[in-house]
Tab-separated table of C-alpha atoms in Angstrom:
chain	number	residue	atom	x	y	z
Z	880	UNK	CA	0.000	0.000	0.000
Z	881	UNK	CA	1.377	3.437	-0.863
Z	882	UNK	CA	-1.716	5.549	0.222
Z	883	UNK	CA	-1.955	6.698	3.425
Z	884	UNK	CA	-5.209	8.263	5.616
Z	885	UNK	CA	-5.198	9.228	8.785
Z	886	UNK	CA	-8.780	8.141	10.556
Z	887	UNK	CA	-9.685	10.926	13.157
Z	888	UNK	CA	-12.462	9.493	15.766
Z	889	UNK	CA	-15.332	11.929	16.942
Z	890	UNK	CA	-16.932	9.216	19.202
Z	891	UNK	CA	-16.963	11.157	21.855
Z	892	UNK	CA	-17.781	14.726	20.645
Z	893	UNK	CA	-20.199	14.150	17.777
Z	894	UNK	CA	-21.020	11.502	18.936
Z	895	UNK	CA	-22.239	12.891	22.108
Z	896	UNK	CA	-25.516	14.255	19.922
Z	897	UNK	CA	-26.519	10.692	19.816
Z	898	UNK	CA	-26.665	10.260	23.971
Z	899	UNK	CA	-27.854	13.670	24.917
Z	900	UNK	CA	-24.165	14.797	25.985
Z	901	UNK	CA	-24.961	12.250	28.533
Z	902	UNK	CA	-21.725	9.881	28.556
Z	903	UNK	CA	-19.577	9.682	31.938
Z	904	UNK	CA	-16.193	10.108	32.066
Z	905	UNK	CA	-16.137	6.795	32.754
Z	906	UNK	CA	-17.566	6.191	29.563
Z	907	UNK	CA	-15.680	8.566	28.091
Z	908	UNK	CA	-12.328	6.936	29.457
Z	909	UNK	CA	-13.604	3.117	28.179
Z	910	UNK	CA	-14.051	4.099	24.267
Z	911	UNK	CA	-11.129	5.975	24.328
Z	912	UNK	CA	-9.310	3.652	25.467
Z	913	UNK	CA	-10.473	1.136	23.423
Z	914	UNK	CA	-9.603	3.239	20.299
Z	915	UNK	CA	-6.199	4.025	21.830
Z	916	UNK	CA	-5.728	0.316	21.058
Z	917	UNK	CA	-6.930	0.189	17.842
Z	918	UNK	CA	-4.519	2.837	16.973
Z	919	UNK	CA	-6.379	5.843	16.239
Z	920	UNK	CA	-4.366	8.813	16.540
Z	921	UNK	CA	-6.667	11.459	17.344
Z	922	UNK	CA	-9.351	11.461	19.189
Z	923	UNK	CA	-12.030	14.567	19.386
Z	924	UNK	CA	-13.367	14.668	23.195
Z	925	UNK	CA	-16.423	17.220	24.248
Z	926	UNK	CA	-19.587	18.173	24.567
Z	927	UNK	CA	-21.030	17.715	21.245
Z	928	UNK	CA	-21.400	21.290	20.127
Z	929	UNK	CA	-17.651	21.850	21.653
Z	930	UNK	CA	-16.266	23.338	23.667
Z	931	UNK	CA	-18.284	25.852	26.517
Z	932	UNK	CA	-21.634	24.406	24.604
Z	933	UNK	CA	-23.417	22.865	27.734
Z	934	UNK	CA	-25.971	25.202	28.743
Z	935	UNK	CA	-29.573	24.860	28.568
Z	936	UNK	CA	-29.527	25.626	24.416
Z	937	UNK	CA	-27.352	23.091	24.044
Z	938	UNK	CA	-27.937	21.150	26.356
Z	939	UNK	CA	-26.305	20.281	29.306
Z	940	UNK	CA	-23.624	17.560	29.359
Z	941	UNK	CA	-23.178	14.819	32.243
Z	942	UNK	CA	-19.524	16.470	32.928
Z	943	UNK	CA	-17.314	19.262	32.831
Z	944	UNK	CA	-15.088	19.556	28.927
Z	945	UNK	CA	-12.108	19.342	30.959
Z	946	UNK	CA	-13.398	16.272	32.963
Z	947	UNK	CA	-13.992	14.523	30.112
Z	948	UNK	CA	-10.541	15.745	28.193
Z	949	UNK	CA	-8.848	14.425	31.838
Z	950	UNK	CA	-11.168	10.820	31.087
Z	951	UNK	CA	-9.651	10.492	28.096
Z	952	UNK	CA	-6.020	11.625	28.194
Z	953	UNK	CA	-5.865	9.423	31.567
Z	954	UNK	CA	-7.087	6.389	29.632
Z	955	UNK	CA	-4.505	6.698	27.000
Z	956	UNK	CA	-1.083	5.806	25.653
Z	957	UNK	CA	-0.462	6.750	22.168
Z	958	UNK	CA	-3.821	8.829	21.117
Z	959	UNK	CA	-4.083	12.614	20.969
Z	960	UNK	CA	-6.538	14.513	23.043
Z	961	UNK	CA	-8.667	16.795	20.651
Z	962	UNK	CA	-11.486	19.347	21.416
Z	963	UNK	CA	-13.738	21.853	18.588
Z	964	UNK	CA	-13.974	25.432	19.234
Z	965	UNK	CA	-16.542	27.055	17.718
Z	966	UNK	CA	-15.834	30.602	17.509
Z	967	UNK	CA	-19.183	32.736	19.537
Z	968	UNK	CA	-19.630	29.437	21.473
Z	969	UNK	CA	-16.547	28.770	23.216
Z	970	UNK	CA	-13.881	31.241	24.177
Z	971	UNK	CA	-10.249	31.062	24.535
Z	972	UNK	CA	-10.245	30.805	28.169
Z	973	UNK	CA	-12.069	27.402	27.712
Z	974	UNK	CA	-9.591	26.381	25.451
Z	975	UNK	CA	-7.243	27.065	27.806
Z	976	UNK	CA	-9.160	24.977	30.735
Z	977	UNK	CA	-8.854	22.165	27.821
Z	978	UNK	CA	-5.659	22.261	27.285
Z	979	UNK	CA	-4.780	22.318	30.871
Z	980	UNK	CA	-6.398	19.058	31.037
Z	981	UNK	CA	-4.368	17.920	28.035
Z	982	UNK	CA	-5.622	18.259	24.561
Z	983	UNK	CA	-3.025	18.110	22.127
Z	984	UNK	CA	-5.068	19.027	19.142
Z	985	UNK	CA	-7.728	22.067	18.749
Z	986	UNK	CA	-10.566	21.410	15.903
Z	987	UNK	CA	-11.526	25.046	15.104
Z	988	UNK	CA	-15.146	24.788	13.139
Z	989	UNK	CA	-16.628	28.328	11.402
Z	990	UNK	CA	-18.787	28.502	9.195
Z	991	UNK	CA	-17.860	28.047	5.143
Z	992	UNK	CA	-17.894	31.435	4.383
Z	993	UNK	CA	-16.738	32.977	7.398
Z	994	UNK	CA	-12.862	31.603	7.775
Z	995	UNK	CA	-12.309	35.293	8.851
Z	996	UNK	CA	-13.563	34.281	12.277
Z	997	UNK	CA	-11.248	31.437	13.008
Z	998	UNK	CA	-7.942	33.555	12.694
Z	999	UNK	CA	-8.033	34.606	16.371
Z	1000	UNK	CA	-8.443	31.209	17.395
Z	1001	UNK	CA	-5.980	29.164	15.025
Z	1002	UNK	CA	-3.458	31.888	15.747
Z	1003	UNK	CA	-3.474	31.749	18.917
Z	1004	UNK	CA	-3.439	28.009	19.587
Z	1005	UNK	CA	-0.597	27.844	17.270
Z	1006	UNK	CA	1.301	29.816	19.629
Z	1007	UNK	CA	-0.112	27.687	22.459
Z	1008	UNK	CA	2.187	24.555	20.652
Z	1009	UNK	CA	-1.465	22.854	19.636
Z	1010	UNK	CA	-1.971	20.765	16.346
Z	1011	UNK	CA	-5.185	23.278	14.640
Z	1012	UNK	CA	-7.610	21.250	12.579
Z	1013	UNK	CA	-10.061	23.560	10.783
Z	1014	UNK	CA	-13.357	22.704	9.795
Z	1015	UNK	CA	-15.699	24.734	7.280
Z	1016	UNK	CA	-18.992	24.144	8.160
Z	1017	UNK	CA	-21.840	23.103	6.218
Z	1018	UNK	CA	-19.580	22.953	2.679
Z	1019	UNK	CA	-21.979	21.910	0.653
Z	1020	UNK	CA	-23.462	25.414	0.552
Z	1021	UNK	CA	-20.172	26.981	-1.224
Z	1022	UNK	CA	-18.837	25.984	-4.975
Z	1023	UNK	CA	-15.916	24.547	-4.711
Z	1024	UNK	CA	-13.391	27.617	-5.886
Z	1025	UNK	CA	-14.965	30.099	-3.230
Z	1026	UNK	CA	-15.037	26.971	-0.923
Z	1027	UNK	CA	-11.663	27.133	-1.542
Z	1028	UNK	CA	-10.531	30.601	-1.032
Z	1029	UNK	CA	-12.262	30.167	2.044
Z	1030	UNK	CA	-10.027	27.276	3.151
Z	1031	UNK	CA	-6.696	29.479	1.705
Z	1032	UNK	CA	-7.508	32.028	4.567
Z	1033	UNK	CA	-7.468	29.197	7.392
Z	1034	UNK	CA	-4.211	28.632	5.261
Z	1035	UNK	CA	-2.538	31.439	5.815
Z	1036	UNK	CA	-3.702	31.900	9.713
Z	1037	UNK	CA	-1.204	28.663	10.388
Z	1038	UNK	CA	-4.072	25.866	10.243
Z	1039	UNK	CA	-2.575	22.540	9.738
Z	1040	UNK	CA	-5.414	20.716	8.538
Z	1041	UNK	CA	-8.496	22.248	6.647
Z	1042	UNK	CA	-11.395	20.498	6.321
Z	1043	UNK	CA	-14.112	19.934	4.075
Z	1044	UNK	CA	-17.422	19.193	6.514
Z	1045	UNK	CA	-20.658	18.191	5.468
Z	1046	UNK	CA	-22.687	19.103	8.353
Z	1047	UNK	CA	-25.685	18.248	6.966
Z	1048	UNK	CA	-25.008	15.613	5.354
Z	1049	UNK	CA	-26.325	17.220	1.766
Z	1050	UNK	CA	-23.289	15.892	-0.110
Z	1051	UNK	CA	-23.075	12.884	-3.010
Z	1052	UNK	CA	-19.613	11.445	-3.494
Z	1053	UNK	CA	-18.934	13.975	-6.818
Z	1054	UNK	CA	-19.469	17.178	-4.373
Z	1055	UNK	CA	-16.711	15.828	-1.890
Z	1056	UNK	CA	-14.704	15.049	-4.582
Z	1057	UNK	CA	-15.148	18.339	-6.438
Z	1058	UNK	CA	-14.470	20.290	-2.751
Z	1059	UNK	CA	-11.749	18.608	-2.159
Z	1060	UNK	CA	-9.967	18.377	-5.658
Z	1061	UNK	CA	-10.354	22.487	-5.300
Z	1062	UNK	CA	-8.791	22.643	-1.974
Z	1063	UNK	CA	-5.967	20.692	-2.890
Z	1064	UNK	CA	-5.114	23.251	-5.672
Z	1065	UNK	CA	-5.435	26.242	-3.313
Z	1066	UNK	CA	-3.879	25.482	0.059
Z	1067	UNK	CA	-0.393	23.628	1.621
Z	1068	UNK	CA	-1.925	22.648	4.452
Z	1069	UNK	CA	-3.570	19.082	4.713
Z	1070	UNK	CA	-6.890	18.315	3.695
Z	1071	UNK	CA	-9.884	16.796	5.789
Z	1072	UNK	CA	-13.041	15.460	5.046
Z	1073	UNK	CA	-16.166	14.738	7.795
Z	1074	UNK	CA	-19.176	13.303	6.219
Z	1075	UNK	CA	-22.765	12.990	7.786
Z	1076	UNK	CA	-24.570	10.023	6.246
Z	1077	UNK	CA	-28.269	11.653	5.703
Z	1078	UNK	CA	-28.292	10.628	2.348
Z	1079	UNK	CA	-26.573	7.468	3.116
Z	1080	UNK	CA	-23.192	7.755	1.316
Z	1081	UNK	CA	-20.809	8.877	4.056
Z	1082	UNK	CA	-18.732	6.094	3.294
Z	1083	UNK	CA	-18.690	6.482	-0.275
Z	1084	UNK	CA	-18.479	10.602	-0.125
Z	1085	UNK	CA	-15.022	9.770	2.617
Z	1086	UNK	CA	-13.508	7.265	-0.344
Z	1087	UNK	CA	-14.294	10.189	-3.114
Z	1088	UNK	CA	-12.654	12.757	-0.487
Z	1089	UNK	CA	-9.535	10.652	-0.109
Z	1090	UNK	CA	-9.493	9.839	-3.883
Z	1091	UNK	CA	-8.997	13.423	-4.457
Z	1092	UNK	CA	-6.638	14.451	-1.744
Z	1093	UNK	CA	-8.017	14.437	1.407
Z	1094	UNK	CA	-5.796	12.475	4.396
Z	1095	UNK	CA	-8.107	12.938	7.135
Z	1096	UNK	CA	-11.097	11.637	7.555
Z	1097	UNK	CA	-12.998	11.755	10.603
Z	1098	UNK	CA	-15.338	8.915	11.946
Z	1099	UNK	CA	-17.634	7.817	14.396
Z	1100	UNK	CA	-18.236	4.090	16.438
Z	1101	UNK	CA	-21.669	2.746	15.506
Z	1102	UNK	CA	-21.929	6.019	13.188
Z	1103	UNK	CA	-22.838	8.157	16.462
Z	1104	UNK	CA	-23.615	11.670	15.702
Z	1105	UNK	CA	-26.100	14.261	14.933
Z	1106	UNK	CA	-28.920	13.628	13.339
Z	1107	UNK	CA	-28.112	10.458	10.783
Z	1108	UNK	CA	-24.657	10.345	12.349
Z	1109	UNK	CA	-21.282	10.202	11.179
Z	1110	UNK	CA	-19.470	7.985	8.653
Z	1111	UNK	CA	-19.027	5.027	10.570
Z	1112	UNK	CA	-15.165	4.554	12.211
Z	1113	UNK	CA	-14.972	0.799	11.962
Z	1114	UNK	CA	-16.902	0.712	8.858
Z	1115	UNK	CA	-14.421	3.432	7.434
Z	1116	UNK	CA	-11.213	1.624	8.393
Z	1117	UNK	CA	-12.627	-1.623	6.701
Z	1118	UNK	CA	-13.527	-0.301	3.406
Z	1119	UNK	CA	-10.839	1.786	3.244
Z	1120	UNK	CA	-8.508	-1.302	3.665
Z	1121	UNK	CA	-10.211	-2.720	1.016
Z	1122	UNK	CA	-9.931	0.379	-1.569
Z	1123	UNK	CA	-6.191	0.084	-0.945
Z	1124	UNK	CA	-5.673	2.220	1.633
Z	1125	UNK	CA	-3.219	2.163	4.561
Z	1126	UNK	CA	-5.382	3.612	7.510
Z	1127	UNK	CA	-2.805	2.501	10.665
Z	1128	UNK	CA	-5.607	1.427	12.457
Z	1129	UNK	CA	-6.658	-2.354	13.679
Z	1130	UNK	CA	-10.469	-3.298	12.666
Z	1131	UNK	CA	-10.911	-6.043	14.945
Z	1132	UNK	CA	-10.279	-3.832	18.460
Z	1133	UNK	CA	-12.169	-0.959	16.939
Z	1134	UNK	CA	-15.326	-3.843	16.262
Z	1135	UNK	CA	-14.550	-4.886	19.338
Z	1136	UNK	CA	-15.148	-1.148	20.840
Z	1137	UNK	CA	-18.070	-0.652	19.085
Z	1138	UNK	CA	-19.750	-3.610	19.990
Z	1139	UNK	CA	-19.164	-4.201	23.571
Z	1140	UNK	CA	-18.456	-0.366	24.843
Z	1141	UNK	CA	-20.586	1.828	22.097
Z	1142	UNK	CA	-23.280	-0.327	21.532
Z	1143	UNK	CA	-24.498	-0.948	25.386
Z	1144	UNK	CA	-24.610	2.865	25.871
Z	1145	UNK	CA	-26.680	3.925	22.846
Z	1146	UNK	CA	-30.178	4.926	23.680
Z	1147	UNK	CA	-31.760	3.303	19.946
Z	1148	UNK	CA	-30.076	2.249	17.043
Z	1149	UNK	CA	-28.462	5.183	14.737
Z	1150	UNK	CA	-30.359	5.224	11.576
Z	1151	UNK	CA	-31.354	7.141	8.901
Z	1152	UNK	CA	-35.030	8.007	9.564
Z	1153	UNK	CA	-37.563	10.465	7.970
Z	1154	UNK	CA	-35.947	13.960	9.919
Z	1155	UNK	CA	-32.541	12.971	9.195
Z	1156	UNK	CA	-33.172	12.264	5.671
Z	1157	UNK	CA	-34.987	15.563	4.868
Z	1158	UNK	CA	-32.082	17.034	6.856
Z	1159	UNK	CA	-29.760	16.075	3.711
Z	1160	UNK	CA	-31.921	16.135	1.296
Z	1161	UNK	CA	-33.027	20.108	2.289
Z	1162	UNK	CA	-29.458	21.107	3.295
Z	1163	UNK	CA	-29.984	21.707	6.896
Z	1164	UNK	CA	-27.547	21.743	9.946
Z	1165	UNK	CA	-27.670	18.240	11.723
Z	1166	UNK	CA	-28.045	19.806	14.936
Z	1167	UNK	CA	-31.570	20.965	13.986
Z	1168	UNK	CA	-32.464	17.462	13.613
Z	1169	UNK	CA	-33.874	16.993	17.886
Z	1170	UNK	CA	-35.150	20.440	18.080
Z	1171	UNK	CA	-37.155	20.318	14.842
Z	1172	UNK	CA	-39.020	17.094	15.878
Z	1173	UNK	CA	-39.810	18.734	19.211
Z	1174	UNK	CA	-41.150	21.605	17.194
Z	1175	UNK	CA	-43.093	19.578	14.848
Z	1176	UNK	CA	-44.928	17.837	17.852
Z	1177	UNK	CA	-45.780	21.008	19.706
Z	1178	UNK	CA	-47.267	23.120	16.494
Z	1179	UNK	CA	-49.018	20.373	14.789
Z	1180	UNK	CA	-46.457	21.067	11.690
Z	1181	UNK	CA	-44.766	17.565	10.157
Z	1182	UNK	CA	-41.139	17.685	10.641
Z	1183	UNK	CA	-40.359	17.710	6.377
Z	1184	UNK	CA	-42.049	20.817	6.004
Z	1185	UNK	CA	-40.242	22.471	8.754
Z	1186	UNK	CA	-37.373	21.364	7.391
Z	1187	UNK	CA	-37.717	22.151	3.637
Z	1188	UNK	CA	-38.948	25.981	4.366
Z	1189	UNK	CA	-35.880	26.042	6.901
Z	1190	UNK	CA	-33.371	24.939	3.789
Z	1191	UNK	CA	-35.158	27.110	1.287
Z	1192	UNK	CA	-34.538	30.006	3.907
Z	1193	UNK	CA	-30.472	29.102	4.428
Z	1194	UNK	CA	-30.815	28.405	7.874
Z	1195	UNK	CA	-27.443	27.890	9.253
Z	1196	UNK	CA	-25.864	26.698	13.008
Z	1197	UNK	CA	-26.587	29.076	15.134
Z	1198	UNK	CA	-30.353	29.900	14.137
Z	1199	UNK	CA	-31.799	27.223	15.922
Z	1200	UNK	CA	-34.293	29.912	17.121
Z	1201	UNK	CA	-35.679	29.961	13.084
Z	1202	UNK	CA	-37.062	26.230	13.771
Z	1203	UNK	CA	-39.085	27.821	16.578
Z	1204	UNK	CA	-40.316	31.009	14.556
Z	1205	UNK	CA	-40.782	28.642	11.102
Z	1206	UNK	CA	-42.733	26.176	12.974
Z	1207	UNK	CA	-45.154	28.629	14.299
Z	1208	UNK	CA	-45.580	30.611	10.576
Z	1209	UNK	CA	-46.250	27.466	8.953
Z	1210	UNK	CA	-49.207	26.261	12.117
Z	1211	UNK	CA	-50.760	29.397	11.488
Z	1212	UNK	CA	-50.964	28.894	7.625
Z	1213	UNK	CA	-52.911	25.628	8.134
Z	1214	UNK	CA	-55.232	26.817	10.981
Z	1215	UNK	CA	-58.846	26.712	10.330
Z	1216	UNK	CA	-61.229	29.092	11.641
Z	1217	UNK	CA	-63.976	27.458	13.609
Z	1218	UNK	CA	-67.624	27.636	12.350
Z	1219	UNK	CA	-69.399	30.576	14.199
Z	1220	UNK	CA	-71.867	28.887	16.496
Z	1221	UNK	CA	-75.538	28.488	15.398
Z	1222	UNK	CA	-78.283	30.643	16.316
């Protein structure tokens, strides 16, 4: 084998979206151990919005971010500690807790057209000693040459990775591909890719990525994550063995993680159901997915349409409150009047 891919687990950040933000540190310290021993190299640790994201819009997590960063740096040998910042969520000062408690690696996530806001961040945990991973949000909403010049600003700020990140899982394999291929012409740094599986090909879309020049690609145990999940870790590391690719990691102890640690803890099976899959197919942030079928239930409104006037609007992270306000517009629309009372 002469290609190489680095697989970068999100277990227990994305992940979290699956479990409420409701694993223990203990549970935290078993999976990452377990992937530790499979030989992944980095794993992302948090709540599952990032860093500073426990609160009651959020939710609130079971722990503390640096209790769980402590879980998981205590549990391992090899493995880097990672945690996302998301710029207006977190602030440096919980970055700082975090890497007190012994991250190694910072995931900075902004939105795709807003790398402007991640300079402050990257910069500064460059200067800190920390690997910077970069993620630009919900991709699929740029072409791939502004997508691009997007990613050659994270570039320049000192980013070591950039990633492509479909975070609503909107993408086929030819978008990824086409992102990708357009990053690789624009930037030094290396190239990421971290699929959703809404529309079902997060496996496939991670291949394309890789194909074209991506060598990190970020999974999930069990495909935990929001919404329809993540591309699945151990599913990842098998098919990528089988296109031909050297990955570093063992299958059989990360099957062995998912099955007897993951698996136990999940609250129902991680599928692709109706919300998820109008998620992808409308273009809409996977962490709408929850609060859109509690909104659907309280107005009366089916979760699709919500959804499909929420991606014909642009919605993007952050205006969770637009669920809320669409929701309500579209209740009103189908109220009936009741007949006046007879005389």
């Amino acid at each position: 084998m002469n290609k190489k891919v680095t697989i970068v687990d999100t277990t227990l950040r994305d992940g979290m979206s699956s479990v409420s933000h409701q694993f223990t540190p203990q549970n935290v310290a078993d999976i990452a151990r377990g992937l530790d021993r499979a030989g992944v190299s980095t794993i992302e640790v948090a709540h599952g919005i990032g860093l500073g994201a426990s609160s009651i819009q959020y939710g609130f997590a079971a722990a503390t971010d640096p209790d769980y960063v402590r879980a998981a740096v205590d549990a391992v040998d090899n493995a880097d500690i990672a945690a996302l910042y998301v710029p207006g969520i977190a602030t440096l000062a919980e970055l700082q807790k975090a890497i007190d408690a012994g991250i190694k690696t910072v995931r900075v996530a902004v939105h795709c057209t807003e790398a402007d806001c991640g300079q402050q961040p990257v910069e500064w945990a460059k200067e800190q000693g920390l690997t910077v991973m970069t993620f630009l949000m919900m991709s699929h909403k740029l072409e791939p040459e502004p997508l691009a010049e997007q990613a050659a600003k994270l570039d320049s700020y000192g980013a070591d990775v950039v990633y492509v990140v479909d975070s609503a899982g909107a993408m086929v394999p030819r978008h990824a591909g086409d992102r990708v291929a357009a990053l690789r012409q624009a930037i030094t740094a290396d190239i990421g890719f971290h699929a959703h599986n809404n529309l079902g090909v997060g496996i496939a879309n991670a291949l394309t990525a890789a194909e074209n020049g991506a060598t990190f690609i970020d999974g999930s145990l069990r495909g935990l994550g929001a919404s329809a999940g993540n591309a699945q870790t151990e599913v990842l590391a098998a098919a990528f063995e089988r296109a031909g690719w050297d990955t570093g990691v063992d299958l059989f102890p990360l099957i062995d993680t998912a099955e007897h640690v993951v698996a136990p803890l999940m609250k129902e099976p991680q599928i692709v159901d109706e919300t998820a899959l109008i998620l992808g197919y409308a273009g809409v942030y996977s962490t709408f997915f929850h609060p859109t079928k509690r909104a659907a239930k309280k107005f009366g409104v089916p979760a699709r349409e919500i959804l499909m006037e929420l991606g014909r609007r642009g919605v993007i992270g952050g205006q969770e409150d637009m669920i809320i306000d669409v929701a309500s517009e579209l209740a009103g629309r189908t109220y009936e009047t009741p007949a006046p009372a007879a005389v």
